[in-house]
XYZ file of C-alpha atoms in Angstrom:
486
model
C -0.537 -0.157 0.084
C 1.284 3.322 -0.969
C 1.043 6.794 0.519
C -2.098 8.113 -0.624
C -1.767 11.791 -2.545
C -5.361 12.454 -2.511
C -6.914 12.033 1.235
C -3.404 12.630 2.413
C -3.596 15.275 6.042
C -0.449 16.739 7.691
C -0.648 15.246 11.573
C -0.995 18.597 13.911
C 2.014 19.122 16.001
C 2.356 16.531 19.170
C 3.168 18.066 22.111
C 6.034 16.230 22.330
C 7.167 16.930 19.051
C 7.012 20.785 20.181
C 8.720 20.332 23.432
C 11.519 19.248 21.090
C 11.168 22.043 19.291
C 11.207 24.881 21.537
C 14.514 22.203 23.314
C 16.158 22.860 20.257
C 15.850 26.526 20.001
C 16.786 26.946 23.441
C 20.086 24.728 23.230
C 20.370 26.998 19.716
C 20.239 30.448 21.544
C 22.369 28.994 24.369
C 25.043 27.687 22.306
C 24.427 31.205 20.308
C 25.869 33.419 23.215
C 27.969 31.021 25.253
C 30.776 30.316 23.156
C 33.040 32.691 23.121
C 33.806 34.619 19.238
C 35.004 32.899 16.444
C 34.729 28.852 18.161
C 33.020 27.985 15.484
C 34.751 26.610 11.926
C 36.011 29.391 10.059
C 33.673 32.089 11.632
C 36.028 35.018 11.446
C 36.210 34.689 8.260
C 32.306 34.022 7.842
C 32.076 37.168 10.194
C 34.570 39.780 8.474
C 32.081 38.516 4.515
C 29.274 39.353 6.667
C 30.037 42.549 7.844
C 31.824 43.602 4.373
C 28.017 42.121 2.669
C 26.507 44.620 5.888
C 28.943 47.940 4.449
C 27.658 46.753 0.674
C 30.164 45.047 -0.515
C 28.695 42.072 -2.241
C 31.491 40.748 -4.328
C 34.799 40.220 -2.770
C 37.903 42.730 -3.305
C 41.175 41.132 -5.233
C 44.354 42.764 -4.088
C 47.292 41.122 -5.628
C 46.821 37.512 -4.497
C 44.857 38.322 -1.747
C 40.691 38.464 -1.570
C 38.677 39.420 1.126
C 37.403 43.014 1.748
C 38.528 46.737 3.252
C 36.962 46.930 6.805
C 37.357 48.288 10.367
C 40.496 48.065 12.219
C 38.387 47.577 15.308
C 36.799 44.496 13.475
C 39.535 42.802 12.187
C 41.753 42.877 15.729
C 38.253 41.499 17.245
C 39.327 38.195 15.945
C 43.173 38.714 15.198
C 43.633 39.852 18.589
C 40.906 39.328 21.590
C 40.142 36.008 19.826
C 42.294 34.358 17.869
C 42.564 31.087 16.412
C 45.574 29.809 15.546
C 46.502 25.814 16.592
C 48.987 26.394 18.732
C 48.592 23.548 21.652
C 48.239 25.559 24.674
C 45.609 25.127 26.858
C 42.967 28.127 26.708
C 40.178 29.263 29.151
C 37.468 32.310 28.255
C 36.550 34.246 30.931
C 34.108 37.788 31.565
C 37.702 39.985 31.568
C 38.133 39.608 28.069
C 34.516 40.389 27.155
C 34.985 43.190 28.778
C 38.357 43.977 27.357
C 36.779 43.848 24.019
C 33.670 45.559 25.042
C 35.930 48.677 24.942
C 38.751 48.157 22.748
C 37.074 50.065 19.670
C 38.346 53.519 20.629
C 41.734 52.720 20.709
C 41.638 51.061 16.612
C 40.667 53.678 14.050
C 40.557 53.128 10.810
C 40.892 50.611 8.334
C 42.634 47.769 6.552
C 42.384 44.597 4.067
C 41.148 41.800 5.717
C 41.606 38.289 3.612
C 39.057 35.311 3.721
C 39.860 33.089 0.775
C 37.762 30.137 2.271
C 34.266 31.958 1.691
C 34.963 34.422 -1.301
C 33.161 32.934 -4.116
C 30.019 32.208 -1.548
C 26.934 33.781 -2.247
C 25.860 36.799 -0.129
C 22.587 35.273 0.810
C 24.252 32.761 3.117
C 25.503 36.103 4.584
C 22.167 38.249 4.216
C 20.767 37.720 7.722
C 23.940 37.216 9.847
C 24.715 40.728 7.870
C 21.527 42.288 8.745
C 22.047 41.165 12.560
C 25.785 43.596 12.421
C 23.662 46.487 10.810
C 21.145 45.998 13.645
C 24.248 46.301 16.704
C 25.691 49.041 14.471
C 22.182 50.803 14.310
C 22.022 50.229 18.131
C 25.388 52.103 18.585
C 27.184 48.494 20.273
C 30.644 47.567 20.014
C 31.982 45.368 17.517
C 32.127 42.425 20.071
C 28.130 43.406 20.521
C 27.183 43.399 16.888
C 28.978 39.901 16.500
C 26.333 38.648 18.991
C 23.659 40.286 17.259
C 24.882 38.504 14.164
C 24.794 35.312 15.679
C 21.664 35.765 17.645
C 19.801 37.025 14.296
C 21.433 34.284 12.134
C 19.915 31.652 14.794
C 16.695 33.391 14.607
C 16.167 32.302 10.631
C 17.356 29.022 10.944
C 14.952 28.188 13.773
C 12.502 30.009 11.610
C 13.296 27.670 8.121
C 13.240 24.798 10.314
C 9.524 25.268 12.000
C 8.516 26.267 8.917
C 10.031 22.678 7.639
C 8.075 20.937 10.159
C 5.250 22.540 9.678
C 5.124 21.516 5.744
C 6.638 18.582 5.573
C 3.531 15.065 5.021
C 5.229 12.771 6.808
C 8.404 11.545 9.403
C 8.251 15.031 11.268
C 10.784 13.818 13.696
C 13.405 12.519 11.068
C 13.924 16.763 11.043
C 13.840 16.719 14.874
C 15.742 14.211 15.646
C 18.358 15.452 12.762
C 17.659 19.010 14.969
C 18.548 17.102 18.132
C 22.121 16.490 17.381
C 24.435 19.052 19.021
C 26.303 19.953 16.444
C 23.350 21.348 14.358
C 22.373 23.680 17.892
C 25.846 24.392 17.574
C 26.479 25.726 13.924
C 23.266 27.676 13.241
C 23.875 29.275 16.549
C 27.396 30.929 15.187
C 27.837 33.693 12.369
C 28.561 30.450 10.053
C 26.197 29.761 7.196
C 25.408 26.681 8.215
C 22.423 28.081 9.930
C 21.339 29.149 6.287
C 22.104 25.777 4.705
C 20.834 24.017 7.112
C 17.480 25.919 7.033
C 17.315 25.955 3.495
C 18.005 22.304 2.901
C 15.108 21.552 5.671
C 12.307 23.409 3.984
C 13.546 22.437 0.096
C 13.327 18.905 1.353
C 9.996 19.339 2.926
C 8.655 21.380 -0.198
C 9.866 19.032 -2.545
C 8.259 16.178 -0.324
C 4.612 17.939 -0.336
C 5.059 18.810 -3.938
C 5.241 15.401 -4.920
C 2.992 13.798 -2.461
C 0.308 15.916 -1.539
C -2.196 18.412 -4.155
C 0.517 21.122 -4.952
C -1.082 24.662 -4.442
C -0.333 28.433 -5.702
C 1.401 28.919 -2.448
C 3.310 25.583 -2.305
C 4.004 26.307 -6.040
C 5.603 29.365 -5.609
C 7.504 29.134 -2.271
C 9.122 25.983 -3.751
C 10.431 28.649 -6.752
C 12.185 30.295 -4.764
C 13.641 28.260 -2.192
C 15.190 25.620 -4.852
C 17.798 28.576 -5.942
C 17.865 29.347 -2.263
C 18.968 26.155 -1.940
C 21.608 25.999 -5.054
C 22.973 29.241 -3.298
C 23.560 28.094 -0.263
C 25.644 25.569 -1.627
C 25.322 23.953 -5.116
C 25.744 20.031 -4.395
C 22.777 20.005 -1.759
C 20.481 20.820 -4.332
C 19.923 17.121 -5.516
C 17.990 16.413 -2.392
C 14.696 18.188 -3.767
C 14.402 15.158 -6.355
C 13.149 13.511 -3.330
C 9.632 14.728 -4.321
C 9.639 12.924 -7.442
C 7.732 10.201 -8.023
C 7.116 7.802 -11.348
C 4.785 5.551 -10.088
C 2.097 7.133 -12.632
C 0.785 9.772 -15.101
C -0.817 12.197 -12.489
C 3.138 12.467 -11.520
C 4.071 14.202 -14.055
C 2.964 17.906 -13.232
C 4.858 17.433 -10.233
C 8.081 15.997 -11.121
C 8.181 18.628 -13.794
C 7.530 21.371 -10.939
C 10.350 20.206 -9.094
C 12.892 19.829 -12.044
C 11.785 23.017 -13.399
C 12.566 24.786 -9.999
C 15.422 22.396 -9.277
C 17.051 23.895 -13.164
C 15.939 27.315 -11.893
C 18.073 27.130 -9.385
C 21.243 25.651 -11.372
C 20.599 28.755 -13.664
C 20.799 30.835 -10.804
C 23.866 29.825 -9.588
C 25.711 29.463 -12.337
C 24.550 33.085 -13.016
C 25.794 34.055 -9.724
C 29.610 32.522 -9.709
C 29.546 33.863 -13.777
C 28.790 37.588 -12.238
C 31.277 36.760 -8.564
C 34.021 36.559 -11.749
C 33.767 32.782 -12.197
C 37.468 32.347 -10.230
C 38.086 30.176 -7.628
C 40.155 31.334 -4.315
C 43.386 29.529 -3.635
C 44.204 29.634 -0.041
C 46.761 27.464 2.539
C 46.168 24.387 4.502
C 47.654 22.022 6.695
C 47.527 18.658 4.450
C 45.827 16.041 6.453
C 48.523 13.506 5.841
C 51.447 15.005 6.047
C 50.925 18.220 7.890
C 52.540 20.121 5.905
C 51.110 23.732 4.565
C 49.961 23.245 1.313
C 47.726 25.435 -1.804
C 44.600 24.040 -2.665
C 44.420 23.321 -6.296
C 43.022 25.152 -8.748
C 39.655 23.709 -9.776
C 40.185 22.776 -13.707
C 43.667 21.601 -13.060
C 42.248 19.082 -10.171
C 38.654 18.247 -12.370
C 41.417 17.329 -15.178
C 43.110 14.936 -12.788
C 39.936 13.059 -12.137
C 39.096 13.020 -15.947
C 42.327 11.256 -17.045
C 41.877 9.049 -14.509
C 38.420 8.072 -12.910
C 38.859 4.861 -12.119
C 42.235 6.014 -9.684
C 39.678 8.693 -8.763
C 37.050 6.574 -7.535
C 39.324 4.769 -5.487
C 40.464 8.040 -3.667
C 36.850 8.810 -2.859
C 36.594 5.056 -1.103
C 39.133 5.462 0.670
C 39.037 8.622 2.034
C 35.258 8.017 2.913
C 36.253 4.737 4.366
C 39.297 6.473 6.585
C 37.212 9.745 7.590
C 33.730 7.928 8.250
C 34.226 7.775 12.256
C 35.490 11.435 12.182
C 32.552 11.972 10.551
C 30.314 10.288 12.417
C 31.720 12.344 15.854
C 31.512 15.601 13.854
C 27.621 14.939 12.973
C 26.846 14.229 16.611
C 29.334 17.210 18.576
C 32.292 18.349 17.967
C 32.684 21.944 19.265
C 34.894 24.267 18.444
C 37.071 24.129 15.696
C 37.127 20.324 16.172
C 38.696 20.247 18.922
C 36.454 19.534 22.021
C 34.740 16.443 21.928
C 31.979 15.369 24.144
C 31.844 12.585 26.981
C 32.590 9.406 24.649
C 29.000 7.669 25.893
C 27.331 10.845 23.992
C 28.137 9.473 20.978
C 25.949 6.194 21.658
C 23.241 8.425 23.576
C 22.746 10.046 19.980
C 22.581 6.804 17.960
C 20.268 5.717 20.613
C 17.801 8.600 20.063
C 18.762 8.567 16.102
C 17.042 4.991 15.822
C 14.484 5.374 17.986
C 13.667 8.524 16.026
C 13.703 6.349 12.946
C 10.894 3.731 14.990
C 8.838 6.876 15.682
C 7.327 5.860 12.473
C 6.520 8.121 9.230
C 3.300 7.841 9.398
C 3.092 6.866 5.518
C 3.670 3.913 3.664
C 6.254 3.433 1.005
C 7.669 0.392 -1.543
C 11.144 -0.448 -1.760
C 11.724 1.567 -4.371
C 10.868 4.840 -3.219
C 12.590 3.861 -0.440
C 15.933 3.195 -2.769
C 15.623 6.491 -4.434
C 15.671 7.825 -1.339
C 19.190 6.084 0.042
C 20.339 6.567 -3.710
C 19.880 10.612 -3.398
C 21.595 10.887 -0.373
C 24.402 8.548 -1.312
C 24.953 10.675 -4.343
C 24.508 14.236 -2.341
C 27.567 12.885 0.255
C 29.612 11.631 -3.071
C 28.932 15.219 -4.771
C 29.908 16.556 -1.510
C 33.437 14.857 -1.831
C 33.811 16.027 -5.018
C 33.530 19.640 -4.899
C 35.712 19.549 -1.518
C 38.248 17.225 -3.744
C 37.975 19.720 -6.569
C 38.799 23.346 -4.266
C 39.484 21.752 -0.952
C 42.327 19.842 -2.008
C 46.113 20.040 -3.267
C 46.738 19.167 -6.874
C 46.568 15.341 -7.899
C 46.723 14.390 -4.049
C 45.822 10.694 -2.946
C 42.887 11.588 -0.443
C 39.877 13.961 -0.187
C 41.204 17.262 2.280
C 38.278 19.379 4.321
C 35.019 17.262 4.599
C 33.204 17.434 7.874
C 30.714 15.861 9.146
C 28.498 18.645 9.635
C 28.571 18.591 5.745
C 25.812 15.786 5.780
C 23.422 17.517 7.892
C 20.791 18.411 5.227
C 21.118 14.506 4.156
C 20.547 13.239 7.352
C 16.992 13.556 7.198
C 16.511 11.863 4.238
C 18.255 8.865 5.094
C 16.296 8.786 8.433
C 13.218 8.831 6.350
C 14.098 5.970 4.097
C 14.444 3.737 6.805
C 11.096 4.644 8.979
C 8.542 2.030 9.059
C 5.270 3.272 8.740
C 3.649 3.268 12.191
C 5.416 3.919 15.222
C 7.134 1.670 17.671
C 5.462 1.705 20.972
C 7.687 4.193 23.430
C 10.269 5.536 20.633
C 9.293 8.843 20.319
C 9.169 8.863 24.693
C 13.035 7.097 23.512
C 13.938 9.720 21.571
C 12.682 12.916 23.317
C 14.495 11.317 26.408
C 17.797 10.587 24.102
C 17.838 13.629 22.467
C 16.804 16.142 25.321
C 19.916 14.107 27.727
C 21.737 14.553 24.792
C 21.576 18.191 24.167
C 22.325 18.774 27.904
C 25.431 16.901 27.993
C 26.536 19.043 24.650
C 25.560 22.349 26.629
C 27.481 21.326 29.978
C 30.298 19.971 28.107
C 30.760 23.654 25.926
C 30.694 25.815 29.002
C 33.314 23.527 30.965
C 35.381 23.514 27.802
C 35.327 27.270 26.961
C 34.469 28.995 30.347
C 35.834 26.898 33.278
C 38.813 24.070 32.176
C 39.989 25.113 29.303
C 40.705 23.227 25.958
C 43.789 22.651 23.606
C 43.737 24.445 20.013
C 44.553 20.924 18.393
C 42.372 18.548 16.018
C 42.518 15.045 16.508
C 41.531 11.886 19.297
C 43.176 13.583 22.480
C 44.684 11.704 24.699
C 43.347 10.075 27.809
C 44.710 9.264 31.365
C 41.881 6.658 31.326
C 38.861 5.370 30.303
C 36.180 6.532 33.104
C 37.146 10.068 32.341
C 36.821 9.457 28.221
C 33.648 7.900 28.583
C 32.125 10.927 31.266
C 34.106 14.126 30.366
C 34.559 16.021 27.389
C 37.498 15.649 26.259
C 39.735 18.597 27.380
C 39.560 16.971 31.123
C 40.770 13.137 29.709
């Protein structure tokens, strides 16, 4: 028996689902305020990109081999002087005095200078628009740079929560797939920062919900318009996520053809607008130095055309590189998807990770509320797998040294927009008794552990700015305490 599109009615939010959404919102705002400045990956560069946009600079500037924008010294020094993030192997602990000093430092930092942010130079302004609005609000209120920084974070977080809430209202079935993913600490931590992950995850969830609604329910004018707007926003967020909207495609009957045409048309529109943006942005790739995860040396990322030539010259060889990199990095991706704070420097207590698995498993067993055939489920899994391979390939093309035998730069959080579709593909139609309560209990416990870990690691015991699995003095401490205290 399949999903009856003619009689489909979206179930109202249950009290439990409302509680979980409230918990996600509270955890997000907690991380937004508690996390010290620039302690999300590349948040310093995201801040400068958003600040440039708030000052009217839509396209980044190029000065010789430097790419960035002319920004106030007070803003640049907020990272360079007050809250630097360069890994030095030393223990770092934040305190209120650091915030106070930064709050009063602007007056001694007049003027402007050129600030570089090559890693994010080609990202579309739509990713930073709401963060830029928050920064502008902070400036309008007369806040110092650090105050405006937090205003930008809060607006970014509220935007992501609004998009998540809208997706939860629109998705025609499997609401627990979205909630289960959003309960992961990494989701709340990232959308509570100035990272574009707030927009990427929010628009990714919304695009998936709209595509499923179009594909499995009678389309309405408002839903059609929203789909035609969301697809380009998803493409501009990151083009590799656009295939997620193919989840709404159905091949079972002629009645599905108009709906398929709408979804495919929206995806095509998104692809065209993405190509137009890349052309308007100069069509050039910003190269930057990275630390090789194989050798530890500083190396330059490859020009896209040359790296693409490497793939085309030996597709089978690239397939082996892809497979070996995924197998090698899969445990790291799993940790990062659940929760790894700072610049991948802080691990949760190790018991939190099986707790997250329990939460996701019980989210699956909570049921989708609809019956689907094996073909539909395999289609969804194929989309998720294909999108994951696109993510890895994009990182090989733009974030890896030329001709490397590995993929560099992929992080587990990049797969968060894919996870709801995977969970949905695995869900039975009817819930297992007690699964929803188990999911809620495990999810709330996981968020509480994550919030305590962030507070303890940043403000109490400190942490070491280094990636990798830290050493531990006892397995008991590693199981029960965040990594700075192992």
